[in-house]
Amino acid sequence: MSERYSRQELFAPIGEEGQRRIRATSVFVLGAGALGSSGAEMLVRAGVGRLSIVDRDIIEWTNLHRQQLYTEQDVVEQLPKAVAAEKRLTAINGDVNVTGIVIDVTTQNVLDLMDGHDVVLDATDNIETRLLANDAALKLGIPFFMGACVGSYGLTFPIGIKEDQPCLHCLLETLPSQTLTCDTVGVISPIVVTTAARQVADMLKYVTGTPFEPKLESADLWTGDRASIGVASMKKSGCPSCSENAVYPFLSARESMKTAVLCGRDTVQLSWPGSRKFELIPFADSIQGTVSKLIHNPHLVACEYNGHRIVLFRDGRMLVHGTKDIVTAKKIAAGLLG
Ligand SMILES: [Zn+2]
């Protein structure tokens, strides 16, 4: 028994054999924000063999209250999260092969990025990327440990553990509103840590070969409400993402978010075909405290947010004025829409 992991190996369900299995595990962490920070730190301390962490953002002051891998100096240096995460995680456990990748995960690169890993930790901040990752993980046959939190509320669900279980796509209409984000209603760090802890606990059970039932678990640390829902019956026969004849729609550019830089205008248009619908009035209510110059009518919601004029149309198109950069526009959309 190695000294470093002795207390983890003493935990009977893991033991020396479990520790060997943890060591043999290669983890893909999708996002290096709050959940990514907490989850990756736990996994690196637990002694996984390899961990890749991907993120498109740089570290900002607004991240520091909950994104535990980062420091004030990282903000001053404007470091990308994936770069600072790699450095900090390597300092925590030099035996783990950590790679930070600064990239916007898209339909074009997700399969290549994820391939070769044994498990995926979901730590993204938006449903678009989460659905993309759901399809990619299912296609590659890699278990996907979904996690999301906002305010004081968090949700976890492990996908790809059992054949007869639903995937994220099956549950899409069952999940709570996805238009609340940390940028609009805030978030407290305890729910981040709780949510990441549940994801990592499920992941450790899986990699050590402990049988368990995948459940949709939710917790609200402010109200104290908790729920654990068996969802086996919610698998949709004919689900385009997880049935026998899966076509993985979110991996095809046709079904995923479309982006276009509008010619001759300093504006990016984002659009979501098919699967995403917007309720304008609840959306306008949810962003009221976050944006300025808010206007809404039956056709659109317009506002100013982070220095950009934003217009969201009922058909699911969003215009982000004041930029020609698609990554900037996607980041703004993720901040407002989740
Ligand atoms: Zn499904």
CSV table of C-alpha atoms and ligand atoms in Angstrom, one decimal:
chain,number,residue,atom,x,y,z
A,1,MET,CA,0.0,0.0,0.0
A,2,SER,CA,1.5,3.4,-0.9
A,3,GLU,CA,1.5,6.0,1.8
A,4,ARG,CA,0.0,8.6,-0.3
A,5,TYR,CA,-3.2,6.7,-1.0
A,6,SER,CA,-3.3,4.7,2.2
A,7,ARG,CA,-6.4,6.3,3.6
A,8,GLN,CA,-8.2,5.8,0.4
A,9,GLU,CA,-7.1,2.2,0.1
A,10,LEU,CA,-8.2,1.6,3.7
A,11,PHE,CA,-11.8,2.4,2.5
A,12,ALA,CA,-12.9,-1.2,2.0
A,13,PRO,CA,-14.9,-0.7,-1.3
A,14,ILE,CA,-11.8,0.7,-2.9
A,15,GLY,CA,-8.8,-1.2,-1.4
A,16,GLU,CA,-5.6,-1.8,-3.2
A,17,GLU,CA,-7.3,-3.3,-6.3
A,18,GLY,CA,-9.6,-0.3,-6.5
A,19,GLN,CA,-6.6,2.1,-6.2
A,20,ARG,CA,-4.9,0.2,-9.1
A,21,ARG,CA,-8.0,0.7,-11.2
A,22,ILE,CA,-8.2,4.4,-10.3
A,23,ARG,CA,-4.5,4.7,-11.4
A,24,ALA,CA,-5.3,3.0,-14.7
A,25,THR,CA,-8.1,5.5,-15.4
A,26,SER,CA,-7.9,8.3,-18.0
A,27,VAL,CA,-10.4,11.1,-17.4
A,28,PHE,CA,-11.7,13.8,-19.8
A,29,VAL,CA,-12.9,16.9,-17.9
A,30,LEU,CA,-15.1,19.1,-20.1
A,31,GLY,CA,-14.8,22.6,-18.7
A,32,ALA,CA,-12.3,24.1,-16.2
A,33,GLY,CA,-14.8,26.4,-14.4
A,34,ALA,CA,-16.3,25.7,-11.0
A,35,LEU,CA,-17.3,22.0,-11.4
A,36,GLY,CA,-14.2,21.3,-13.4
A,37,SER,CA,-12.0,22.8,-10.7
A,38,SER,CA,-13.6,20.9,-7.9
A,39,GLY,CA,-13.9,17.6,-9.8
A,40,ALA,CA,-10.5,17.6,-11.4
A,41,GLU,CA,-8.8,18.4,-8.0
A,42,MET,CA,-10.6,15.5,-6.4
A,43,LEU,CA,-9.6,13.1,-9.2
A,44,VAL,CA,-6.0,14.2,-9.3
A,45,ARG,CA,-5.7,13.8,-5.5
A,46,ALA,CA,-7.4,10.4,-5.8
A,47,GLY,CA,-4.6,9.4,-8.2
A,48,VAL,CA,-6.0,8.8,-11.6
A,49,GLY,CA,-3.4,8.1,-14.3
A,50,ARG,CA,-4.2,10.7,-16.8
A,51,LEU,CA,-6.5,13.8,-16.9
A,52,SER,CA,-7.3,16.1,-19.8
A,53,ILE,CA,-9.1,19.3,-19.0
A,54,VAL,CA,-10.5,21.5,-21.8
A,55,ASP,CA,-11.8,25.1,-21.6
A,56,ARG,CA,-12.1,28.1,-23.9
A,57,ASP,CA,-12.1,30.9,-21.2
A,58,ILE,CA,-9.7,33.0,-19.3
A,59,ILE,CA,-9.9,33.4,-15.5
A,60,GLU,CA,-11.8,36.5,-14.3
A,61,TRP,CA,-12.4,38.0,-10.9
A,62,THR,CA,-16.0,36.8,-10.9
A,63,ASN,CA,-14.7,33.2,-11.0
A,64,LEU,CA,-12.6,33.3,-7.8
A,65,HIS,CA,-15.3,32.7,-5.2
A,66,ARG,CA,-16.0,29.3,-6.5
A,67,GLN,CA,-13.3,28.1,-9.0
A,68,GLN,CA,-10.9,26.7,-6.4
A,69,LEU,CA,-7.9,26.0,-8.7
A,70,TYR,CA,-7.3,29.7,-9.4
A,71,THR,CA,-5.7,32.6,-7.7
A,72,GLU,CA,-5.7,36.4,-7.9
A,73,GLN,CA,-2.3,36.2,-9.8
A,74,ASP,CA,-4.0,34.1,-12.5
A,75,VAL,CA,-6.6,36.9,-13.1
A,76,VAL,CA,-3.8,39.5,-13.2
A,77,GLU,CA,-1.9,37.4,-15.8
A,78,GLN,CA,-5.1,36.8,-17.8
A,79,LEU,CA,-4.3,33.1,-17.9
A,80,PRO,CA,-6.6,30.6,-19.8
A,81,LYS,CA,-8.3,28.3,-17.3
A,82,ALA,CA,-7.0,25.2,-18.9
A,83,VAL,CA,-3.4,26.5,-18.6
A,84,ALA,CA,-3.7,27.5,-14.9
A,85,ALA,CA,-5.6,24.3,-14.1
A,86,GLU,CA,-2.8,22.1,-15.6
A,87,LYS,CA,-0.2,23.9,-13.6
A,88,ARG,CA,-2.1,23.7,-10.3
A,89,LEU,CA,-3.2,20.1,-10.7
A,90,THR,CA,0.3,19.0,-11.6
A,91,ALA,CA,1.6,20.8,-8.4
A,92,ILE,CA,-1.0,18.9,-6.4
A,93,ASN,CA,-0.1,15.4,-7.8
A,94,GLY,CA,3.0,15.1,-10.0
A,95,ASP,CA,2.2,11.5,-10.7
A,96,VAL,CA,-0.8,12.3,-12.8
A,97,ASN,CA,-0.3,13.1,-16.4
A,98,VAL,CA,-2.4,16.3,-16.7
A,99,THR,CA,-3.0,18.1,-20.0
A,100,GLY,CA,-4.8,21.4,-20.2
A,101,ILE,CA,-6.3,22.2,-23.6
A,102,VAL,CA,-7.4,25.7,-24.5
A,103,ILE,CA,-10.1,25.1,-27.1
A,104,ASP,CA,-13.8,25.7,-27.9
A,105,VAL,CA,-15.4,22.3,-28.0
A,106,THR,CA,-17.4,21.9,-31.2
A,107,THR,CA,-19.0,19.2,-33.4
A,108,GLN,CA,-15.7,19.3,-35.4
A,109,ASN,CA,-13.3,18.4,-32.5
A,110,VAL,CA,-15.3,16.8,-29.7
A,111,LEU,CA,-14.8,13.2,-30.8
A,112,ASP,CA,-11.0,13.6,-31.3
A,113,LEU,CA,-10.7,15.4,-27.9
A,114,MET,CA,-12.7,12.8,-26.0
A,115,ASP,CA,-11.4,9.6,-27.7
A,116,GLY,CA,-8.9,7.5,-25.7
A,117,HIS,CA,-10.3,8.4,-22.3
A,118,ASP,CA,-12.2,6.0,-20.0
A,119,VAL,CA,-14.7,8.4,-18.4
A,120,VAL,CA,-16.0,12.0,-19.0
A,121,LEU,CA,-16.7,14.5,-16.3
A,122,ASP,CA,-19.3,17.1,-17.4
A,123,ALA,CA,-18.3,20.5,-16.1
A,124,THR,CA,-19.6,22.6,-18.9
A,125,ASP,CA,-21.7,25.7,-18.3
A,126,ASN,CA,-24.2,25.3,-21.1
A,127,ILE,CA,-26.7,22.8,-22.4
A,128,GLU,CA,-25.5,23.1,-26.0
A,129,THR,CA,-22.1,21.6,-25.1
A,130,ARG,CA,-23.6,19.2,-22.7
A,131,LEU,CA,-25.8,17.6,-25.4
A,132,LEU,CA,-22.8,17.6,-27.8
A,133,ALA,CA,-20.8,15.7,-25.1
A,134,ASN,CA,-23.7,13.3,-24.4
A,135,ASP,CA,-23.8,12.3,-28.0
A,136,ALA,CA,-20.0,12.1,-28.3
A,137,ALA,CA,-19.6,10.0,-25.2
A,138,LEU,CA,-22.4,7.6,-26.3
A,139,LYS,CA,-20.9,7.2,-29.7
A,140,LEU,CA,-17.5,6.4,-28.3
A,141,GLY,CA,-19.0,4.2,-25.5
A,142,ILE,CA,-17.5,6.3,-22.7
A,143,PRO,CA,-19.5,6.8,-19.5
A,144,PHE,CA,-20.5,10.5,-19.1
A,145,PHE,CA,-21.0,11.9,-15.6
A,146,MET,CA,-23.4,14.8,-16.0
A,147,GLY,CA,-23.4,17.6,-13.5
A,148,ALA,CA,-24.9,21.1,-13.5
A,149,CYS,CA,-25.5,23.7,-10.8
A,150,VAL,CA,-26.8,27.3,-10.5
A,151,GLY,CA,-27.8,29.3,-7.5
A,152,SER,CA,-27.9,26.8,-4.6
A,153,TYR,CA,-29.3,24.0,-6.7
A,154,GLY,CA,-27.3,21.2,-8.3
A,155,LEU,CA,-28.1,18.1,-10.5
A,156,THR,CA,-26.1,15.0,-11.3
A,157,PHE,CA,-26.7,12.0,-13.5
A,158,PRO,CA,-24.3,9.4,-14.7
A,159,ILE,CA,-25.0,8.3,-18.3
A,160,GLY,CA,-23.8,5.2,-20.2
A,161,ILE,CA,-23.5,3.1,-17.0
A,162,LYS,CA,-26.3,0.6,-18.0
A,163,GLU,CA,-27.7,-0.3,-21.4
A,164,ASP,CA,-31.3,0.2,-20.4
A,165,GLN,CA,-30.9,3.7,-18.8
A,166,PRO,CA,-31.8,7.0,-20.4
A,167,CYS,CA,-29.4,9.5,-21.7
A,168,LEU,CA,-29.4,13.3,-21.4
A,169,HIS,CA,-31.4,13.6,-24.6
A,170,CYS,CA,-34.1,11.3,-23.3
A,171,LEU,CA,-34.5,13.5,-20.2
A,172,LEU,CA,-34.3,16.8,-21.9
A,173,GLU,CA,-38.0,17.7,-21.3
A,174,THR,CA,-37.9,16.4,-17.7
A,175,LEU,CA,-35.0,18.5,-16.5
A,176,PRO,CA,-35.7,21.8,-14.8
A,177,SER,CA,-35.5,25.1,-16.6
A,178,GLN,CA,-32.3,25.5,-18.5
A,179,THR,CA,-32.4,29.3,-18.9
A,180,LEU,CA,-31.0,30.1,-15.4
A,181,THR,CA,-27.3,30.6,-15.4
A,182,CYS,CA,-24.6,31.6,-12.9
A,183,ASP,CA,-24.3,34.9,-14.8
A,184,THR,CA,-28.0,35.7,-14.3
A,185,VAL,CA,-29.0,34.3,-10.9
A,186,GLY,CA,-25.6,33.6,-9.4
A,187,VAL,CA,-24.2,30.6,-7.7
A,188,ILE,CA,-22.7,29.7,-4.3
A,189,SER,CA,-19.6,27.6,-3.9
A,190,PRO,CA,-21.1,24.9,-1.6
A,191,ILE,CA,-23.4,23.6,-4.3
A,192,VAL,CA,-20.5,23.5,-6.7
A,193,VAL,CA,-18.5,21.3,-4.3
A,194,THR,CA,-21.6,19.1,-3.5
A,195,THR,CA,-22.4,18.6,-7.2
A,196,ALA,CA,-18.8,17.8,-8.1
A,197,ALA,CA,-18.5,15.4,-5.1
A,198,ARG,CA,-21.5,13.4,-6.3
A,199,GLN,CA,-20.1,13.2,-9.9
A,200,VAL,CA,-16.7,12.1,-8.6
A,201,ALA,CA,-18.2,9.6,-6.2
A,202,ASP,CA,-20.2,8.0,-9.0
A,203,MET,CA,-17.1,8.0,-11.2
A,204,LEU,CA,-15.0,6.3,-8.5
A,205,LYS,CA,-17.7,3.7,-8.0
A,206,TYR,CA,-17.7,3.0,-11.8
A,207,VAL,CA,-13.9,2.8,-12.2
A,208,THR,CA,-13.5,0.6,-9.2
A,209,GLY,CA,-16.1,-1.8,-10.5
A,210,THR,CA,-18.7,-1.2,-7.7
A,211,PRO,CA,-22.2,-1.9,-9.1
A,212,PHE,CA,-24.6,1.0,-8.7
A,213,GLU,CA,-27.9,2.2,-10.1
A,214,PRO,CA,-27.6,5.5,-12.1
A,215,LYS,CA,-29.9,8.0,-10.5
A,216,LEU,CA,-30.8,11.6,-11.2
A,217,GLU,CA,-29.9,13.3,-8.0
A,218,SER,CA,-30.7,16.9,-7.1
A,219,ALA,CA,-29.9,19.0,-4.1
A,220,ASP,CA,-30.8,22.6,-3.0
A,221,LEU,CA,-28.5,23.6,-0.2
A,222,TRP,CA,-30.5,26.7,0.6
A,223,THR,CA,-33.9,25.0,1.1
A,224,GLY,CA,-32.4,21.7,2.1
A,225,ASP,CA,-34.5,19.8,-0.5
A,226,ARG,CA,-32.9,16.7,-1.9
A,227,ALA,CA,-34.2,14.2,-4.4
A,228,SER,CA,-32.9,10.9,-5.8
A,229,ILE,CA,-34.9,9.7,-8.8
A,230,GLY,CA,-34.7,6.3,-10.4
A,231,VAL,CA,-35.0,7.1,-14.1
A,232,ALA,CA,-34.7,3.7,-15.7
A,233,SER,CA,-38.3,3.9,-17.1
A,234,MET,CA,-37.5,7.3,-18.8
A,235,LYS,CA,-35.4,5.8,-21.6
A,236,LYS,CA,-37.1,6.7,-24.8
A,237,SER,CA,-37.3,4.0,-27.3
A,238,GLY,CA,-36.0,5.4,-30.6
A,239,CYS,CA,-34.0,8.2,-28.8
A,240,PRO,CA,-31.8,9.6,-31.6
A,241,SER,CA,-28.8,9.7,-29.2
A,242,CYS,CA,-29.0,6.4,-27.3
A,243,SER,CA,-31.2,3.9,-29.1
A,244,GLU,CA,-30.0,1.0,-31.2
A,245,ASN,CA,-30.3,3.2,-34.3
A,246,ALA,CA,-28.7,6.3,-32.8
A,247,VAL,CA,-27.7,9.0,-35.2
A,248,TYR,CA,-26.2,11.3,-32.6
A,249,PRO,CA,-27.9,14.4,-33.9
A,250,PHE,CA,-25.9,16.9,-31.8
A,251,LEU,CA,-22.7,15.7,-33.4
A,252,SER,CA,-24.0,16.7,-36.8
A,253,ALA,CA,-23.5,20.3,-37.7
A,254,ARG,CA,-27.0,20.4,-39.1
A,255,GLU,CA,-28.6,20.0,-35.6
A,256,SER,CA,-26.1,21.9,-33.5
A,257,MET,CA,-25.8,25.6,-32.8
A,258,LYS,CA,-25.2,27.5,-35.9
A,259,THR,CA,-23.0,30.6,-35.9
A,260,ALA,CA,-22.5,33.2,-38.5
A,261,VAL,CA,-20.6,36.5,-38.6
A,262,LEU,CA,-23.0,38.9,-40.3
A,263,CYS,CA,-21.5,40.4,-43.3
A,264,GLY,CA,-20.6,44.1,-43.1
A,265,ARG,CA,-21.9,44.3,-39.5
A,266,ASP,CA,-20.0,43.9,-36.2
A,267,THR,CA,-22.4,41.2,-35.2
A,268,VAL,CA,-22.5,37.4,-34.7
A,269,GLN,CA,-25.7,35.4,-35.2
A,270,LEU,CA,-26.3,32.3,-33.2
A,271,SER,CA,-29.2,30.0,-33.9
A,272,TRP,CA,-30.5,26.7,-32.5
A,273,PRO,CA,-32.5,24.6,-34.9
A,274,GLY,CA,-35.2,22.2,-33.7
A,275,SER,CA,-34.5,21.1,-30.3
A,276,ARG,CA,-34.3,24.4,-28.5
A,277,LYS,CA,-37.2,26.7,-27.8
A,278,PHE,CA,-37.2,29.9,-26.0
A,279,GLU,CA,-40.0,31.3,-23.8
A,280,LEU,CA,-39.3,35.0,-24.1
A,281,ILE,CA,-41.2,36.3,-21.0
A,282,PRO,CA,-39.6,33.9,-18.4
A,283,PHE,CA,-36.3,34.5,-20.1
A,284,ALA,CA,-36.7,38.3,-19.8
A,285,ASP,CA,-37.7,37.9,-16.1
A,286,SER,CA,-34.7,35.7,-15.4
A,287,ILE,CA,-32.1,38.2,-16.8
A,288,GLN,CA,-33.7,41.4,-15.4
A,289,GLY,CA,-31.2,41.9,-12.7
A,290,THR,CA,-28.2,41.1,-14.9
A,291,VAL,CA,-28.7,43.2,-18.0
A,292,SER,CA,-29.5,46.8,-18.8
A,293,LYS,CA,-31.8,48.5,-21.3
A,294,LEU,CA,-34.1,45.4,-21.3
A,295,ILE,CA,-36.9,45.5,-23.8
A,296,HIS,CA,-39.3,42.7,-24.6
A,297,ASN,CA,-42.3,42.2,-26.8
A,298,PRO,CA,-44.0,39.1,-28.2
A,299,HIS,CA,-41.3,38.8,-30.9
A,300,LEU,CA,-38.0,39.4,-29.1
A,301,VAL,CA,-36.0,40.2,-26.0
A,302,ALA,CA,-33.3,42.9,-26.4
A,303,CYS,CA,-30.8,44.1,-23.8
A,304,GLU,CA,-27.3,45.2,-23.1
A,305,TYR,CA,-25.0,42.7,-21.4
A,306,ASN,CA,-21.2,42.8,-20.8
A,307,GLY,CA,-20.9,45.8,-23.2
A,308,HIS,CA,-22.8,44.0,-26.0
A,309,ARG,CA,-26.3,44.6,-27.4
A,310,ILE,CA,-28.1,41.3,-27.5
A,311,VAL,CA,-31.3,40.5,-29.4
A,312,LEU,CA,-33.0,37.1,-28.9
A,313,PHE,CA,-35.8,36.2,-31.3
A,314,ARG,CA,-38.7,33.8,-30.5
A,315,ASP,CA,-37.5,31.4,-33.3
A,316,GLY,CA,-34.3,30.9,-31.3
A,317,ARG,CA,-31.9,33.2,-33.1
A,318,MET,CA,-29.6,35.5,-31.0
A,319,LEU,CA,-27.7,38.5,-32.4
A,320,VAL,CA,-24.7,39.5,-30.4
A,321,HIS,CA,-23.7,43.0,-31.6
A,322,GLY,CA,-20.2,44.5,-31.1
A,323,THR,CA,-18.1,41.5,-32.0
A,324,LYS,CA,-17.1,39.5,-35.0
A,325,ASP,CA,-15.6,36.8,-32.8
A,326,ILE,CA,-17.7,33.6,-32.6
A,327,VAL,CA,-16.1,32.4,-29.3
A,328,THR,CA,-16.9,35.7,-27.6
A,329,ALA,CA,-20.5,35.5,-28.9
A,330,LYS,CA,-20.9,31.8,-27.7
A,331,LYS,CA,-19.5,32.8,-24.3
A,332,ILE,CA,-22.1,35.6,-24.0
A,333,ALA,CA,-24.9,33.2,-25.0
A,334,ALA,CA,-23.7,30.6,-22.5
A,335,GLY,CA,-23.7,33.3,-19.8
A,336,LEU,CA,-27.3,34.3,-20.5
A,337,LEU,CA,-28.9,31.1,-21.6
A,338,GLY,CA,-26.9,28.3,-20.0
B,1,ZN,ZN,-31.4,8.9,-25.0
